GROMACS .gro file of C-alpha atoms in nm:
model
  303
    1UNK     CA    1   0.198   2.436   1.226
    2UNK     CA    2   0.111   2.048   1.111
    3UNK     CA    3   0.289   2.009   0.785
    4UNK     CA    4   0.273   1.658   0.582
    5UNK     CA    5   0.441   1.565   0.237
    6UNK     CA    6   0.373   1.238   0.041
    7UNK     CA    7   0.436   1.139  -0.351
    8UNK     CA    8   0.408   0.821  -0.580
    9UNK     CA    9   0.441   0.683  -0.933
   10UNK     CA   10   0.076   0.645  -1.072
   11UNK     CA   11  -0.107   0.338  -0.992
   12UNK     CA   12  -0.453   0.372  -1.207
   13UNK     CA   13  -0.466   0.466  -1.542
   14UNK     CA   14  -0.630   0.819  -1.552
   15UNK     CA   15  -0.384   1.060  -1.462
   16UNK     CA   16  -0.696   1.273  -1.367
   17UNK     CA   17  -0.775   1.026  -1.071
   18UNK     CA   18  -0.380   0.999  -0.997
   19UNK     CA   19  -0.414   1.355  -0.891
   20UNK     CA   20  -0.686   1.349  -0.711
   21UNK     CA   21  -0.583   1.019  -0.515
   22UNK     CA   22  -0.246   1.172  -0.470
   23UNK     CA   23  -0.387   1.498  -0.289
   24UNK     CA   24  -0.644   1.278  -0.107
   25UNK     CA   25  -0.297   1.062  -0.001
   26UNK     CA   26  -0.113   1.340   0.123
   27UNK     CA   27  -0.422   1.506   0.322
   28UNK     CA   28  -0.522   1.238   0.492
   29UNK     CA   29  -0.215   1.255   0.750
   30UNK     CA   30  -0.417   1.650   0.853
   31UNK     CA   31  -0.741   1.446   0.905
   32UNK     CA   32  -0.615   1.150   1.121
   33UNK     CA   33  -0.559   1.453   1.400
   34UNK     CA   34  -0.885   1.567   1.304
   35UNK     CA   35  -0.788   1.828   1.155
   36UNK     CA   36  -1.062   1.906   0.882
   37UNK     CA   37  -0.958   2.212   0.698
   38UNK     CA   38  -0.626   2.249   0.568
   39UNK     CA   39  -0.505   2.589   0.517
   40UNK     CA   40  -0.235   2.556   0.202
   41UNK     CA   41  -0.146   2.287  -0.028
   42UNK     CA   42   0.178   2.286  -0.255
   43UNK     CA   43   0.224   2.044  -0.558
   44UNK     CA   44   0.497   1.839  -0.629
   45UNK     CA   45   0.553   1.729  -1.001
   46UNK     CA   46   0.772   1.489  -1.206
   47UNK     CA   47   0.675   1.494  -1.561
   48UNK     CA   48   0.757   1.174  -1.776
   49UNK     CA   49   1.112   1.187  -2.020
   50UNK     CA   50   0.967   0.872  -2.113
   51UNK     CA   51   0.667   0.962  -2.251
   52UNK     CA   52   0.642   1.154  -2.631
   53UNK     CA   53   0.598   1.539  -2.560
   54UNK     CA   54   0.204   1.498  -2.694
   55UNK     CA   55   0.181   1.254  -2.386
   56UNK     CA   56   0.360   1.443  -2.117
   57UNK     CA   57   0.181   1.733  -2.163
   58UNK     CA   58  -0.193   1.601  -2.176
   59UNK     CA   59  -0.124   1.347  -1.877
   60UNK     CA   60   0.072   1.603  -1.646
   61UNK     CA   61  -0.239   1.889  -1.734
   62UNK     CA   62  -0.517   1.624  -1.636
   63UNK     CA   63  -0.279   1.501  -1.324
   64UNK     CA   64  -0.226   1.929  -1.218
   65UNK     CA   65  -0.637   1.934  -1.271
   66UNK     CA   66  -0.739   1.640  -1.084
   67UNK     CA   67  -0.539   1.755  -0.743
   68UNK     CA   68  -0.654   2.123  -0.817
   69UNK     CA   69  -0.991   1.966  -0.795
   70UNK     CA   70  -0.935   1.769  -0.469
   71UNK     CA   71  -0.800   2.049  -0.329
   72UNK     CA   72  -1.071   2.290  -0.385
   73UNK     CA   73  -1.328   2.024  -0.283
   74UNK     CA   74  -1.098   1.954   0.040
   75UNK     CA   75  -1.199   2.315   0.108
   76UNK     CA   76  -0.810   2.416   0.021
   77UNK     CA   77  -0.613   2.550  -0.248
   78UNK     CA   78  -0.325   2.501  -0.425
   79UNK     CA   79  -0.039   2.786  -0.402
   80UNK     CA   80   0.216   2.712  -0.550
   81UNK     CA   81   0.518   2.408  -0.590
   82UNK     CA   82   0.757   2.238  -0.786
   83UNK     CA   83   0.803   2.061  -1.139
   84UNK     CA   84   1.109   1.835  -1.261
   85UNK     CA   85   1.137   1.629  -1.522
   86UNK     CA   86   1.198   1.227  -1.450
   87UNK     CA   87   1.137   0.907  -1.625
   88UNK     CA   88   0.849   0.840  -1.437
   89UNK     CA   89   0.576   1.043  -1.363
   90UNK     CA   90   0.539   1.171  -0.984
   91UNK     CA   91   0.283   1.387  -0.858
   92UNK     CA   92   0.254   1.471  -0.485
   93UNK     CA   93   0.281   1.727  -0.234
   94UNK     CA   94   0.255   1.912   0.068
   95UNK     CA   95   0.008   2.003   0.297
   96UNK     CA   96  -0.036   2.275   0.605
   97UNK     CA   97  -0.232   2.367   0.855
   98UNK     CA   98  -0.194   2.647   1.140
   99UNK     CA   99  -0.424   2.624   1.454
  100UNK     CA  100  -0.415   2.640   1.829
  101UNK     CA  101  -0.288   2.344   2.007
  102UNK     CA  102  -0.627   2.250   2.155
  103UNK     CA  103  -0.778   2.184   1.797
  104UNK     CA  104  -0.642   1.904   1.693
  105UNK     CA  105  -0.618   1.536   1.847
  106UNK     CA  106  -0.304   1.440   1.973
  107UNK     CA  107  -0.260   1.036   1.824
  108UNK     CA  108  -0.138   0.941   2.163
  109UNK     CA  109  -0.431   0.893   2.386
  110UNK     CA  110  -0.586   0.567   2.329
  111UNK     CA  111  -0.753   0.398   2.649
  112UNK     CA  112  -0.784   0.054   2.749
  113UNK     CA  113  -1.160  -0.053   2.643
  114UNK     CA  114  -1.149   0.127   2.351
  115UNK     CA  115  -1.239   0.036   2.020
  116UNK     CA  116  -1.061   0.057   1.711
  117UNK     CA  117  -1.249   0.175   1.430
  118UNK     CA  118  -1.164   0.175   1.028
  119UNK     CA  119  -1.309   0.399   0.746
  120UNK     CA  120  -1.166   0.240   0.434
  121UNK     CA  121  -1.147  -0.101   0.290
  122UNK     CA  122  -0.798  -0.325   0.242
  123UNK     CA  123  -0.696  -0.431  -0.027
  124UNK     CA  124  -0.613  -0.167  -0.295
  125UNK     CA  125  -0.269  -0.278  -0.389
  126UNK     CA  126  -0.416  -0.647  -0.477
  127UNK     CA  127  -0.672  -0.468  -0.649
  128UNK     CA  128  -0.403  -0.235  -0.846
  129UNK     CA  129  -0.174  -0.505  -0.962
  130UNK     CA  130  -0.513  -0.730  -1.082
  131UNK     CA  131  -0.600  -0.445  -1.287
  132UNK     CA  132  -0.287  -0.450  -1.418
  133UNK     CA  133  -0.292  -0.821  -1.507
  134UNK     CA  134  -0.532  -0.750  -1.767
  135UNK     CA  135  -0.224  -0.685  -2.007
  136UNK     CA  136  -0.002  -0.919  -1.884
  137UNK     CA  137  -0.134  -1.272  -2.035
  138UNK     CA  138   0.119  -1.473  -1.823
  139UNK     CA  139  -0.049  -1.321  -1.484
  140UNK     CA  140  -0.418  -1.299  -1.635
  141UNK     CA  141  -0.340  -1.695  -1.666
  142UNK     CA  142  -0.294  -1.805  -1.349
  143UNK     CA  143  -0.602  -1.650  -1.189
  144UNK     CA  144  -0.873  -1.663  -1.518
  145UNK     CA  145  -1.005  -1.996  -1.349
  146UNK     CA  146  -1.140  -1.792  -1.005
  147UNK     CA  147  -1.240  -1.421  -1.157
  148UNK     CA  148  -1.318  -1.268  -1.450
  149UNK     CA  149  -1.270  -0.937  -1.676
  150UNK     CA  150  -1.623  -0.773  -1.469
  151UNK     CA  151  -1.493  -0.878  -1.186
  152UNK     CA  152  -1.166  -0.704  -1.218
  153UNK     CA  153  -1.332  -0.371  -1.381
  154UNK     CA  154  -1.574  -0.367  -1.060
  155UNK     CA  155  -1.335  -0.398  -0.804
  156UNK     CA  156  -1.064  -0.172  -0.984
  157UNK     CA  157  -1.353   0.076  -1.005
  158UNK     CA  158  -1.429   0.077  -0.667
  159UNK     CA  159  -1.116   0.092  -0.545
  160UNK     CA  160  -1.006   0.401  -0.751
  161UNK     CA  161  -1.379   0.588  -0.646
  162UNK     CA  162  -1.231   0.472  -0.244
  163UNK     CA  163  -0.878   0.558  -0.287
  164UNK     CA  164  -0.999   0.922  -0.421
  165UNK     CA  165  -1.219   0.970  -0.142
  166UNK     CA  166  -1.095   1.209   0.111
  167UNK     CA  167  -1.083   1.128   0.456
  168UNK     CA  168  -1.260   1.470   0.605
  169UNK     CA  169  -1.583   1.383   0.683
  170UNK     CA  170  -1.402   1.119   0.865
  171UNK     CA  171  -1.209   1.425   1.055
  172UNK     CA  172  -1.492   1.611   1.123
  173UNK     CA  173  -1.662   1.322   1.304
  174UNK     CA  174  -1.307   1.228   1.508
  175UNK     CA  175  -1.430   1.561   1.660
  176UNK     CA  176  -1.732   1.493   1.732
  177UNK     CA  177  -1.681   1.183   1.869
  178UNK     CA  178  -1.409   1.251   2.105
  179UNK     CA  179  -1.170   1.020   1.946
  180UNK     CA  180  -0.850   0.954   2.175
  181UNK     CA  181  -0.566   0.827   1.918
  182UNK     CA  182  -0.578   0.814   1.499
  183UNK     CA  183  -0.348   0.739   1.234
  184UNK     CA  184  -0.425   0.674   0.812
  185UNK     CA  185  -0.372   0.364   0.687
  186UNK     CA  186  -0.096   0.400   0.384
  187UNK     CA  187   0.231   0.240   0.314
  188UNK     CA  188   0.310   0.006   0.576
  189UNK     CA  189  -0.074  -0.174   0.582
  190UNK     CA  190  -0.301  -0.181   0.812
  191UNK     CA  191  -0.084  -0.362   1.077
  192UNK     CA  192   0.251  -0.127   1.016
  193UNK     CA  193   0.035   0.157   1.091
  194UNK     CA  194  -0.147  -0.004   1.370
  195UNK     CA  195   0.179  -0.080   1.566
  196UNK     CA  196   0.340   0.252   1.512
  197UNK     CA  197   0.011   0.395   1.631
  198UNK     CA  198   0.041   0.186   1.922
  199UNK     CA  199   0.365   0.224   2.052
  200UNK     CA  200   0.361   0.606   2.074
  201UNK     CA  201   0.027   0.598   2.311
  202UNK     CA  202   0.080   0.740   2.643
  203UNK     CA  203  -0.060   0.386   2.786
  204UNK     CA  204   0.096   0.048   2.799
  205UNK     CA  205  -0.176  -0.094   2.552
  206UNK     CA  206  -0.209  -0.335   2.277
  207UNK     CA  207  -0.414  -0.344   1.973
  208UNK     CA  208  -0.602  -0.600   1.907
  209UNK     CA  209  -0.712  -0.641   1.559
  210UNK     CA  210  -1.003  -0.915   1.527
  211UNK     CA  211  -1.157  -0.760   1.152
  212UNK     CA  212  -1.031  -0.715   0.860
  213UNK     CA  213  -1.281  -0.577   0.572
  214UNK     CA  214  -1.169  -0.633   0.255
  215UNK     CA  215  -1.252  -0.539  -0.108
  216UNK     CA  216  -1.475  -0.829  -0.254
  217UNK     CA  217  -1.260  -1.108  -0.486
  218UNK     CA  218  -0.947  -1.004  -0.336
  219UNK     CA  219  -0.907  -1.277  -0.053
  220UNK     CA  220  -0.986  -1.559  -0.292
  221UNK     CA  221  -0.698  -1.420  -0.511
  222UNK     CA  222  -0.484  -1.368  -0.207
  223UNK     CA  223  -0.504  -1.718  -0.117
  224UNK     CA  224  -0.521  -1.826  -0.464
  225UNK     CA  225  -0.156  -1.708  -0.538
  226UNK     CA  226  -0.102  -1.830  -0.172
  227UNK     CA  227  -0.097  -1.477  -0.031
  228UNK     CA  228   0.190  -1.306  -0.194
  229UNK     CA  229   0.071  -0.927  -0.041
  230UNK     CA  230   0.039  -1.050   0.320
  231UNK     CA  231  -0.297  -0.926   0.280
  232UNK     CA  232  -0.438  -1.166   0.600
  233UNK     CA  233  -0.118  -1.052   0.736
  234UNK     CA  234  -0.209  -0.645   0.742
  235UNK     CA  235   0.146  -0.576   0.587
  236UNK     CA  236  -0.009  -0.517   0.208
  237UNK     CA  237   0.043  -0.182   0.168
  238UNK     CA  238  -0.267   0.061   0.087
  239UNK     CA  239  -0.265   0.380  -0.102
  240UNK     CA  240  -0.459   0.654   0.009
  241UNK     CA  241  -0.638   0.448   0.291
  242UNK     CA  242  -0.894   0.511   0.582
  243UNK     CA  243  -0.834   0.654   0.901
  244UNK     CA  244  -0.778   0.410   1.216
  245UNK     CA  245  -0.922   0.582   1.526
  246UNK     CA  246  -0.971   0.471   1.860
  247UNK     CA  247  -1.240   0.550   2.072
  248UNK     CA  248  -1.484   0.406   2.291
  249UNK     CA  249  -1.726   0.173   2.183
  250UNK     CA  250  -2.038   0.332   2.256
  251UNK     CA  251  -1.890   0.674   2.025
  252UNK     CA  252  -1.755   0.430   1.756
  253UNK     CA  253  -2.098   0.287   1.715
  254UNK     CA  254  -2.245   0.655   1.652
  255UNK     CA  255  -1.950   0.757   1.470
  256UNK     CA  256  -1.997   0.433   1.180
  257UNK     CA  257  -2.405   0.516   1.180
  258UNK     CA  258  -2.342   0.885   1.127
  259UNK     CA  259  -2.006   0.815   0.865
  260UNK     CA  260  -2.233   0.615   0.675
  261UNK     CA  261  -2.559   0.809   0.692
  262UNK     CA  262  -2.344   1.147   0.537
  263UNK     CA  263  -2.079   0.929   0.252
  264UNK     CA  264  -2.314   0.659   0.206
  265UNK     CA  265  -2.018   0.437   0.242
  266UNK     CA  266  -1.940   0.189   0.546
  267UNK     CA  267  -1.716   0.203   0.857
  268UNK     CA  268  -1.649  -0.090   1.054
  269UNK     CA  269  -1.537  -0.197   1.403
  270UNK     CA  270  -1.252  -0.390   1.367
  271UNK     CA  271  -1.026  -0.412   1.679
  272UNK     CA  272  -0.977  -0.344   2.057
  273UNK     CA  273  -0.759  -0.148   2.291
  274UNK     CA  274  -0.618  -0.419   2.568
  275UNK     CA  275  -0.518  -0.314   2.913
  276UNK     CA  276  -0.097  -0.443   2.909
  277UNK     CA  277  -0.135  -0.508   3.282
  278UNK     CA  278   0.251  -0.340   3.288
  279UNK     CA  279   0.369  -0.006   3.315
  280UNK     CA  280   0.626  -0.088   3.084
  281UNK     CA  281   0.513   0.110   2.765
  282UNK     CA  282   0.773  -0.065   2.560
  283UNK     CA  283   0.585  -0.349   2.476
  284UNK     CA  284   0.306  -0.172   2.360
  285UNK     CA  285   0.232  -0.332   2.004
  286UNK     CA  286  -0.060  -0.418   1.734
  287UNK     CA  287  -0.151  -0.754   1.666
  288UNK     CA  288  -0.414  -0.969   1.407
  289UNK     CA  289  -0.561  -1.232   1.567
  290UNK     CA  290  -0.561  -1.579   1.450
  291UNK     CA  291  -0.870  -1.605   1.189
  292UNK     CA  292  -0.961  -1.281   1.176
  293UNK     CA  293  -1.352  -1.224   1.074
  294UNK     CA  294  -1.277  -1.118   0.732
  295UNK     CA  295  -1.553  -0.844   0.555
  296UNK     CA  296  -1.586  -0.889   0.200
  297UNK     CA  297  -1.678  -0.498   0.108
  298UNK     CA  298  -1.886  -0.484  -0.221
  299UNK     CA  299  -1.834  -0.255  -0.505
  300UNK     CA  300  -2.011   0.038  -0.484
  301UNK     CA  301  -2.074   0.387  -0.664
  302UNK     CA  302  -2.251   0.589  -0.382
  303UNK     CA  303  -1.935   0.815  -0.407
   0.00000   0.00000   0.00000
């Protein structure tokens, strides 16, 4: 049994995508072992004391609906859970899957020579909190010289479509492509989840990250505000993010052409797996290099 759990306070303004980002968010841990189907789902619920009871009960329906949705389009359903009242709203839950031991990828195998390959964009938490400048004057100020309102609504757009997007084609294809270590990029950024990754492989390696692709118009406002997210830095956290596989070069190539040619949407080559010339896994760690190529992805509805 491979059993994940994940929650968070909303981030975009339909509570219809919340839900479906949230049960994209907490699948995405299955599909970074490659595990494509996913054989129960629970939901986890905090309706709002904040809002008026007209509010709470059209937002939590349309949050219950949109991770129903995901769920059923994940191939999965939705059994059962639990609901509790809190300021905030939460919405959340778990997900399980039961299968032999030889069909799923162990996230421990990565090889020196490999490649390190990303399915997702950075950036969504810059993206969020520009959004969310729109209504704060004081913030809107200090960036309305370098972007605009269309600019904002594009990339906000995008970034909602991305964040919904579940990662199982991306699964599938791990498969496929004999991928040899994976991990989703959430929380901790791209380079939190790049270090844990490394320092549980079997290998004394090191990750070397040399690419960073990120959502168009958020680097200029990254180094605009002089780069209060750590963006360039890979610690900005990322909600509902790609999947980080390594494999080897010639199989990453096929697996971006293929990703592409079913989602219509882009996956990039964006690090290596270095040889630590030790035996000492202990040191095995994830690092950007200095001026990273940087990928700014364009806004796109081919979702």
């Amino acid at each position: 049994m491979i059993q994940t759990t994940d929650f968070f306070f909303p981030l975009v303004d339909d509570p219809y995508f919340q839900g479906k980002i949230a049960c994209a968010n907490v699948l995405s841990d299955l599909y970074s072992f490659g595990i494509e189907d996913c054989d129960n789902m629970l939901m986890l619920l905090a309706c709002s004391t904040d809002m008026t009871p007209e509010q709470r009960q059209w937002s939590s329906k349309l949050m219950i609906q949109g991770f129903n949705d995901q769920a059923i389009c994940a191939g999965s359903k939705v059994s059962g859970g639990q609901t509790v009242k809190n300021p905030w709203p939460i919405v959340g839950g778990v997900a399980t899957s039961i299968l032999h031991t030889n069909e799923f990828i162990k996230p421990v195998n990565a090889k020196p020579g490999d490649v390190l390959v990303l399915t997702k964009p950075l950036g969504t938490q810059v993206c969020v909190n520009f959004h969310q400048w729109l209504s704060k004057p004081e913030r809107w100020e200090k960036i309305n010289t370098i972007t605009n309102v269309q600019e904002c609504e594009e990339a906000f757009n995008y970034a909602t479509l991305s964040m919904a997007r579940l990662n199982r084609v991306g699964a599938r294809l791990m498969k496929k492509y004999d991928a040899h270590a994976a991990t989703d990029v959430t929380g901790f950024g791209i380079l939190g989840h790049s270090t844990n990754l490394a320092q549980n492989q079997l290998l004394p390696v090191r990750f070397e990250i040399h690419t960073l692709p990120i959502i168009k118009h958020m680097k200029k406002l990254e180094d605009h505000l002089n780069h209060p997210f750590k963006l360039l830095k890979g610690t900005s956290a990322e909600t509902s993010g790609g999947l980080l596989i390594s494999m080897t070069r010639e199989n990453a190539e096929a697996f971006c052409k293929e990703i592409y040619e079913i989602e219509k949407q882009p996956a990039w080559i964006i690090g290596d797996v270095i040889d630590q010339s030790t035996q000492d896994r202990s040191n095995n760690t994830s690092i950007i290099l200095e001026n990273p190529n940087i990928i700014e992805v364009e806004p796109n509805s081919n979702f």
